[in-house]
mmCIF file with all atom_site columns, C-alpha atoms in Angstrom:
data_model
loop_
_atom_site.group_PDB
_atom_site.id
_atom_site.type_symbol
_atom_site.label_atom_id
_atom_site.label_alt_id
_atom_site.label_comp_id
_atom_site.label_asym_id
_atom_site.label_entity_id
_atom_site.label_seq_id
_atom_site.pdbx_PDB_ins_code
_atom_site.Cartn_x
_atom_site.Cartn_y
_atom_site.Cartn_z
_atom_site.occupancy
_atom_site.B_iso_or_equiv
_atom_site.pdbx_formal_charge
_atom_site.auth_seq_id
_atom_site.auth_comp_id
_atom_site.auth_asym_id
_atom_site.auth_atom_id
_atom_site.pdbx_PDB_model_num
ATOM 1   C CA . UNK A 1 1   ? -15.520 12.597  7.033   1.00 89.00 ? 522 UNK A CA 1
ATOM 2   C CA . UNK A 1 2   ? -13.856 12.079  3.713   1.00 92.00 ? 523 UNK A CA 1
ATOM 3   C CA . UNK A 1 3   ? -13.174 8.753   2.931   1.00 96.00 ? 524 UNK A CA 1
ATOM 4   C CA . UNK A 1 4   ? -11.322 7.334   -0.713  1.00 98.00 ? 525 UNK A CA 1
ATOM 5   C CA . UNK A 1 5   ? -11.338 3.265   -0.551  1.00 97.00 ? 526 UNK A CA 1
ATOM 6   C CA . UNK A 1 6   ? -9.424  1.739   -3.313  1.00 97.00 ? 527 UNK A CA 1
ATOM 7   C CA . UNK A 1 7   ? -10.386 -1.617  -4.739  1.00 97.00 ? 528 UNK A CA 1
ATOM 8   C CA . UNK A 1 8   ? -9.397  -3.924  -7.909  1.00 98.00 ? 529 UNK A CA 1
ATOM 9   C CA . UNK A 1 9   ? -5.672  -4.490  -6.418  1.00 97.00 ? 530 UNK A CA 1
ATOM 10  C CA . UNK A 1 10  ? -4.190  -8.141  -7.477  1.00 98.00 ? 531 UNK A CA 1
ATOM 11  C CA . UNK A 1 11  ? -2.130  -10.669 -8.920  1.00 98.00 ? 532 UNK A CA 1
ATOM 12  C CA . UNK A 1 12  ? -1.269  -10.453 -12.758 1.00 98.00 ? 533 UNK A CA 1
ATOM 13  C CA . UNK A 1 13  ? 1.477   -11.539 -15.718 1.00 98.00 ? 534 UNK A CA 1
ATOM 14  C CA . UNK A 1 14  ? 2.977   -9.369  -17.237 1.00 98.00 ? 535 UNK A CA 1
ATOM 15  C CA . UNK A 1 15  ? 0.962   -7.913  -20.274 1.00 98.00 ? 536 UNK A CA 1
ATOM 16  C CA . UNK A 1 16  ? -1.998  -8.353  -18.471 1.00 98.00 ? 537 UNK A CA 1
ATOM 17  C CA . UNK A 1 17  ? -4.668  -5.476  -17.294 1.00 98.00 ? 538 UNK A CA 1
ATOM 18  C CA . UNK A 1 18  ? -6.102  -4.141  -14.149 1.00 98.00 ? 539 UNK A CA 1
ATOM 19  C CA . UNK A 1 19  ? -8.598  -1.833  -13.157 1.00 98.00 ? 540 UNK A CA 1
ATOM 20  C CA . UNK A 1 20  ? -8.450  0.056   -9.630  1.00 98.00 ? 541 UNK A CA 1
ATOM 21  C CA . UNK A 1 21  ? -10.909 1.778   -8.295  1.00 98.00 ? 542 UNK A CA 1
ATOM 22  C CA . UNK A 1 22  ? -11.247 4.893   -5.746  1.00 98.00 ? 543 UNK A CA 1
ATOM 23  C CA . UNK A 1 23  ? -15.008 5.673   -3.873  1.00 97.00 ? 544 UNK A CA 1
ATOM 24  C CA . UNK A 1 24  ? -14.667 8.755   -2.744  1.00 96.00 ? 545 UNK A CA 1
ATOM 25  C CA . UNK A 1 25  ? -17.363 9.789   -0.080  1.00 95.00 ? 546 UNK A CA 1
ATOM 26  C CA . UNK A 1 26  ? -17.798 12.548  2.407   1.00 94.00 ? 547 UNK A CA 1
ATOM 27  C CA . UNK A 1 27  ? -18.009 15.509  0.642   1.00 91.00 ? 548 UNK A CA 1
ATOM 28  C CA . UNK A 1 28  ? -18.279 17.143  -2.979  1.00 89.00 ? 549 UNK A CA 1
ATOM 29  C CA . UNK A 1 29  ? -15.328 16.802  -4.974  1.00 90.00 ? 550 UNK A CA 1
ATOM 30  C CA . UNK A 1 30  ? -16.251 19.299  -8.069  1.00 89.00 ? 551 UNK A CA 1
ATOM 31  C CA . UNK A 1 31  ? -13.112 21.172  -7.337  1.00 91.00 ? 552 UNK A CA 1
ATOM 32  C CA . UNK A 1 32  ? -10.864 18.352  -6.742  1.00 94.00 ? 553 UNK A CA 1
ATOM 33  C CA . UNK A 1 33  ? -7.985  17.285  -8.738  1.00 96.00 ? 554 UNK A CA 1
ATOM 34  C CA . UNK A 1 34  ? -8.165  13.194  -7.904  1.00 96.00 ? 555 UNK A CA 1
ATOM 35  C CA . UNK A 1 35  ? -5.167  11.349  -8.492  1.00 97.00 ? 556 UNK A CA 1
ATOM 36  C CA . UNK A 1 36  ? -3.586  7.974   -8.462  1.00 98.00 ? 557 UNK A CA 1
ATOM 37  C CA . UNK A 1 37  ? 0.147   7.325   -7.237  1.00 98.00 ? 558 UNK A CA 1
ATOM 38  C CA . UNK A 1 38  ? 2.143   4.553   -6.398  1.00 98.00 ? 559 UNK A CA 1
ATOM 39  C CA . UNK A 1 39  ? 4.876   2.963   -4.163  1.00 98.00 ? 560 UNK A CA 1
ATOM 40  C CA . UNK A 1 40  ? 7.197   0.231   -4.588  1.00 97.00 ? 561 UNK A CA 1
ATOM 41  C CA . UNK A 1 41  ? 9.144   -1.205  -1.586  1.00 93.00 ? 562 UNK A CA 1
ATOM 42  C CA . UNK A 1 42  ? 12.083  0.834   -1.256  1.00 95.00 ? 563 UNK A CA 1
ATOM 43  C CA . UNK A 1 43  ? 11.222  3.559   -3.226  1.00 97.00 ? 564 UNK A CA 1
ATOM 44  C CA . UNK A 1 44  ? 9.545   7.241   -2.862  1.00 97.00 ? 565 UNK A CA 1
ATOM 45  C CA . UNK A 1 45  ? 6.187   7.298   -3.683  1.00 98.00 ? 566 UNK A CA 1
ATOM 46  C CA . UNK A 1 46  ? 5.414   8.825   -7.299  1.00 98.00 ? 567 UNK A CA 1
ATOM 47  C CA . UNK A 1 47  ? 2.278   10.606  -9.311  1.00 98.00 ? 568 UNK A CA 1
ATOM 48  C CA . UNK A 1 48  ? 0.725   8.044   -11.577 1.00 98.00 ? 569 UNK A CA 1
ATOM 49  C CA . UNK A 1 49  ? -2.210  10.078  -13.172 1.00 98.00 ? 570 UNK A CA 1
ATOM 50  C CA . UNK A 1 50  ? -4.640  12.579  -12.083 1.00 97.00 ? 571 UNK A CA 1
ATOM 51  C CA . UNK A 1 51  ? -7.944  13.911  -13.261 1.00 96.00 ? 572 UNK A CA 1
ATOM 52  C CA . UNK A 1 52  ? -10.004 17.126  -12.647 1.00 94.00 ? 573 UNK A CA 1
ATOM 53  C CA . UNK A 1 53  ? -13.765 15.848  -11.062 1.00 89.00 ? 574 UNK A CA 1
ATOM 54  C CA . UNK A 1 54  ? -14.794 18.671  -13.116 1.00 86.00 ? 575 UNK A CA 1
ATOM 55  C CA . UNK A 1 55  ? -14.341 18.847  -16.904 1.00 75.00 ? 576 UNK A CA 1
ATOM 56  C CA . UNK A 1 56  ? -12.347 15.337  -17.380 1.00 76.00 ? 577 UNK A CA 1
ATOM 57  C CA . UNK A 1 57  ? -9.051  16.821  -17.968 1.00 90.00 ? 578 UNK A CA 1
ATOM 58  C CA . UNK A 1 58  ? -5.851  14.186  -17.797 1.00 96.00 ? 579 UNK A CA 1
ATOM 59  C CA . UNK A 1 59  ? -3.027  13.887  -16.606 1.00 97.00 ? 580 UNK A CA 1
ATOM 60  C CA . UNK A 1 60  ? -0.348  10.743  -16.776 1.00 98.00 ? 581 UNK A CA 1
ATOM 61  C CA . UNK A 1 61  ? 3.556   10.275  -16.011 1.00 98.00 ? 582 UNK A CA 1
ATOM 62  C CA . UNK A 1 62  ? 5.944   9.413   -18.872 1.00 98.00 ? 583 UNK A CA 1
ATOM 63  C CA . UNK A 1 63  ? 6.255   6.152   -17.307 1.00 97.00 ? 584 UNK A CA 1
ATOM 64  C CA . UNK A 1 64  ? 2.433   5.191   -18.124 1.00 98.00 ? 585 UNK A CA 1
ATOM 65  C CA . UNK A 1 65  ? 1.487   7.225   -20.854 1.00 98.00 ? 586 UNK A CA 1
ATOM 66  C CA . UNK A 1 66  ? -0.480  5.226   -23.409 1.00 98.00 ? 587 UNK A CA 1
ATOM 67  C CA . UNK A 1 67  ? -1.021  2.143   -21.248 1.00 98.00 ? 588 UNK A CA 1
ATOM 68  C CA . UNK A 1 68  ? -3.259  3.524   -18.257 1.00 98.00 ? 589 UNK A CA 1
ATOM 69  C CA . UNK A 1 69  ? -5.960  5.450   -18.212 1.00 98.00 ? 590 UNK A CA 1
ATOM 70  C CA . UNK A 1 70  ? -7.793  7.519   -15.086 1.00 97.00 ? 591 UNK A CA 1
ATOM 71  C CA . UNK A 1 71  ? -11.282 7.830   -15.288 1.00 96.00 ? 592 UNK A CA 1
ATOM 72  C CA . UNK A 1 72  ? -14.356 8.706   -13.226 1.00 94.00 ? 593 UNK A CA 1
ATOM 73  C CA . UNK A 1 73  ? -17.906 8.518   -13.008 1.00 93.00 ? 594 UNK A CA 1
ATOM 74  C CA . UNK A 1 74  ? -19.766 11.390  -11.305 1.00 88.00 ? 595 UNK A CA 1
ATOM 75  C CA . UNK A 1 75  ? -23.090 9.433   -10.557 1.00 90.00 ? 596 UNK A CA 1
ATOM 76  C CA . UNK A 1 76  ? -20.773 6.634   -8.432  1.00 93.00 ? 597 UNK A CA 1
ATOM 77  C CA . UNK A 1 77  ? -18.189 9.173   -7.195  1.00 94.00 ? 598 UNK A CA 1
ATOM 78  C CA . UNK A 1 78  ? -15.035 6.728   -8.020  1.00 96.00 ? 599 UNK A CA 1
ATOM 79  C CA . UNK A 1 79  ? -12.072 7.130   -10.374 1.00 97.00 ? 600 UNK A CA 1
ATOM 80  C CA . UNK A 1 80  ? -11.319 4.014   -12.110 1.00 97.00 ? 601 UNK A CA 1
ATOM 81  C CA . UNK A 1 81  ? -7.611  3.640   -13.496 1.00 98.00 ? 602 UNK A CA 1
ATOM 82  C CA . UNK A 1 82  ? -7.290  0.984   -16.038 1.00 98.00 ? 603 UNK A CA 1
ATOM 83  C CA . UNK A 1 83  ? -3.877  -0.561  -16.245 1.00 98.00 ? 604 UNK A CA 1
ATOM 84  C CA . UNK A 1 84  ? -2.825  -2.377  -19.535 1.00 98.00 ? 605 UNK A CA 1
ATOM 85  C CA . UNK A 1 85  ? 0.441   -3.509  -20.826 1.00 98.00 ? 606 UNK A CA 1
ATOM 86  C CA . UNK A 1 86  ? 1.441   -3.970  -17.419 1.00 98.00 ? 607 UNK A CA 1
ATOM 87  C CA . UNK A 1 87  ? 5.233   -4.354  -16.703 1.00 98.00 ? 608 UNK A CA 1
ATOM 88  C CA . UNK A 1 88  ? 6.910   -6.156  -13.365 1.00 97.00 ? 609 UNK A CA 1
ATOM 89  C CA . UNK A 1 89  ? 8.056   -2.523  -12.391 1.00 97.00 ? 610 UNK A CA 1
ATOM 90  C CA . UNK A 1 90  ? 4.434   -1.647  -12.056 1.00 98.00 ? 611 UNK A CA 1
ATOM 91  C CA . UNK A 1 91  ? 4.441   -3.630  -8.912  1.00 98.00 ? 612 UNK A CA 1
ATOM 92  C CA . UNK A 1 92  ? 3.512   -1.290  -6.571  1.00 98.00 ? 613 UNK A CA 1
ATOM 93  C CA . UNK A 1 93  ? 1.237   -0.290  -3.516  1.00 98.00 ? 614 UNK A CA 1
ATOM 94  C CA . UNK A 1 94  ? -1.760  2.068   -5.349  1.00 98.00 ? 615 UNK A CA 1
ATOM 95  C CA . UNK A 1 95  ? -2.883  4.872   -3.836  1.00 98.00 ? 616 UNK A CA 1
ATOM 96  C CA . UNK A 1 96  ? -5.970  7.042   -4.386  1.00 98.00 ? 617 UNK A CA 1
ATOM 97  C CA . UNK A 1 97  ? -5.260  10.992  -3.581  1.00 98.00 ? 618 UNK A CA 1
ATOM 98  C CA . UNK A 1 98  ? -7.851  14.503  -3.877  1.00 97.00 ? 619 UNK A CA 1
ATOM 99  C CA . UNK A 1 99  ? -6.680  17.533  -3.401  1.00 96.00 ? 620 UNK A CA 1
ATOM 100 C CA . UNK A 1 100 ? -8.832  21.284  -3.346  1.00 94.00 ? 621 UNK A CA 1
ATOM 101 C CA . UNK A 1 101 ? -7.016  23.100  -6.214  1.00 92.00 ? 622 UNK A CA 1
ATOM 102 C CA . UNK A 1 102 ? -7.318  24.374  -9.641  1.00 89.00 ? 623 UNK A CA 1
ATOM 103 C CA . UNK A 1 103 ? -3.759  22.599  -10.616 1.00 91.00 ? 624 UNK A CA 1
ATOM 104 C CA . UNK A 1 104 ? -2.336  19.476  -10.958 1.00 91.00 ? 625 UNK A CA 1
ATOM 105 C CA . UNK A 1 105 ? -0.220  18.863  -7.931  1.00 92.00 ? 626 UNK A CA 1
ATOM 106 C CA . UNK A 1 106 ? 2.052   15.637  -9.055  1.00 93.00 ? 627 UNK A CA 1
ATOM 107 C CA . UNK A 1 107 ? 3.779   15.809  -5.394  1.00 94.00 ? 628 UNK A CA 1
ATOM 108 C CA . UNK A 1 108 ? 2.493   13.259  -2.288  1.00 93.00 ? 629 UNK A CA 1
ATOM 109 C CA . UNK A 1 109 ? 1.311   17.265  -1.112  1.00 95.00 ? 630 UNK A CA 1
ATOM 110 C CA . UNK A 1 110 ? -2.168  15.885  -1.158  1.00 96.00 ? 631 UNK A CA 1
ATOM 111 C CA . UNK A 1 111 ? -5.623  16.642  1.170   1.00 96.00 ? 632 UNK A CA 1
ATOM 112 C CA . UNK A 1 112 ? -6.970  12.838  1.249   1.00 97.00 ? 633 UNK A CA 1
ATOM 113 C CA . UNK A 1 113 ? -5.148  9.297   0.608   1.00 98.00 ? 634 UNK A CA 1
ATOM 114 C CA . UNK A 1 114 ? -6.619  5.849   0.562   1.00 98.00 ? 635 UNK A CA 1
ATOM 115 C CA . UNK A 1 115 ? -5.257  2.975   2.425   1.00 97.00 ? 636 UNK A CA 1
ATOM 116 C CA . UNK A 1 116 ? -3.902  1.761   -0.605  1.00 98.00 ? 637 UNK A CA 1
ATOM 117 C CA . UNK A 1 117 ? -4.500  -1.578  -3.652  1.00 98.00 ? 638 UNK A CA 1
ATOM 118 C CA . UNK A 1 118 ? -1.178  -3.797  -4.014  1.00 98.00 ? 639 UNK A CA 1
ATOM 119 C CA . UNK A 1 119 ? -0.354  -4.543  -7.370  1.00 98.00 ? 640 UNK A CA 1
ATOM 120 C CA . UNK A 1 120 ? 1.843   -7.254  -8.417  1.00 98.00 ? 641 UNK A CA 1
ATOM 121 C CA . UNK A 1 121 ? 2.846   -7.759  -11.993 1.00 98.00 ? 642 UNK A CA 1
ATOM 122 C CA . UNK A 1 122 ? 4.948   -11.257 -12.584 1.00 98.00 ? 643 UNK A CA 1
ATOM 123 C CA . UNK A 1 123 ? 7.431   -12.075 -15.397 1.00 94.00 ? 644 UNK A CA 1
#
């Protein structure tokens, strides 16, 4: 059974940094695309970043581009996003996502979701 448990969720100031986590478990993941989206209350939920398990290649939203950063680290199975120059309107529920494909799918059309990290960024 595929399981993705997201960790590193918290309080922060603005400016500040975070680092989430995913563990992914229950199956091999080489030809996954994992990514990491996000809701805020009232609001869809949106791609964040995404990165193929295989090869490294990245993927960010406008919105974060230059302050986050997906990661992941094959001998642990978990992608890591580090969040820096972090704004109040990155106060959001985190969510870890995989999904079987050879593309970047930036819609919630994903195979697996974690229960979710809140984030909460203060002025």
């Amino acid at each position: 059974q595929v399981q993705l448990v997201e960790s590193g969720g918290g309080l922060v100031q603005a400016g500040g940094s975070l680092r989430l986590s995913c563990a992914a478990s229950g199956r091999t993941f080489s030809s996954y695309v994992m990514g990491w989206f996000r809701q805020a209350p009232g609001k869809e939920r949106e791609f964040v970043a995404a990165i193929y398990w295989s090869g490294g290649s990245r993927y960010y939203a406008e919105s974060v581009r230059g302050r986050f950063t997906i990661s992941r680290d094959n001998a642990k199975n978990t992608v890591y996003l580090q969040m820096n120059s972090l704004k109040p309107e990155d106060t959001a529920v985190y969510y870890c996502a995989a999904k079987f494909t050879s593309v970047v799918v930036t819609t919630t059309s994903q195979d697996y979701w974690g229960q979710g990290t809140q984030v909460t960024v203060s002025s």
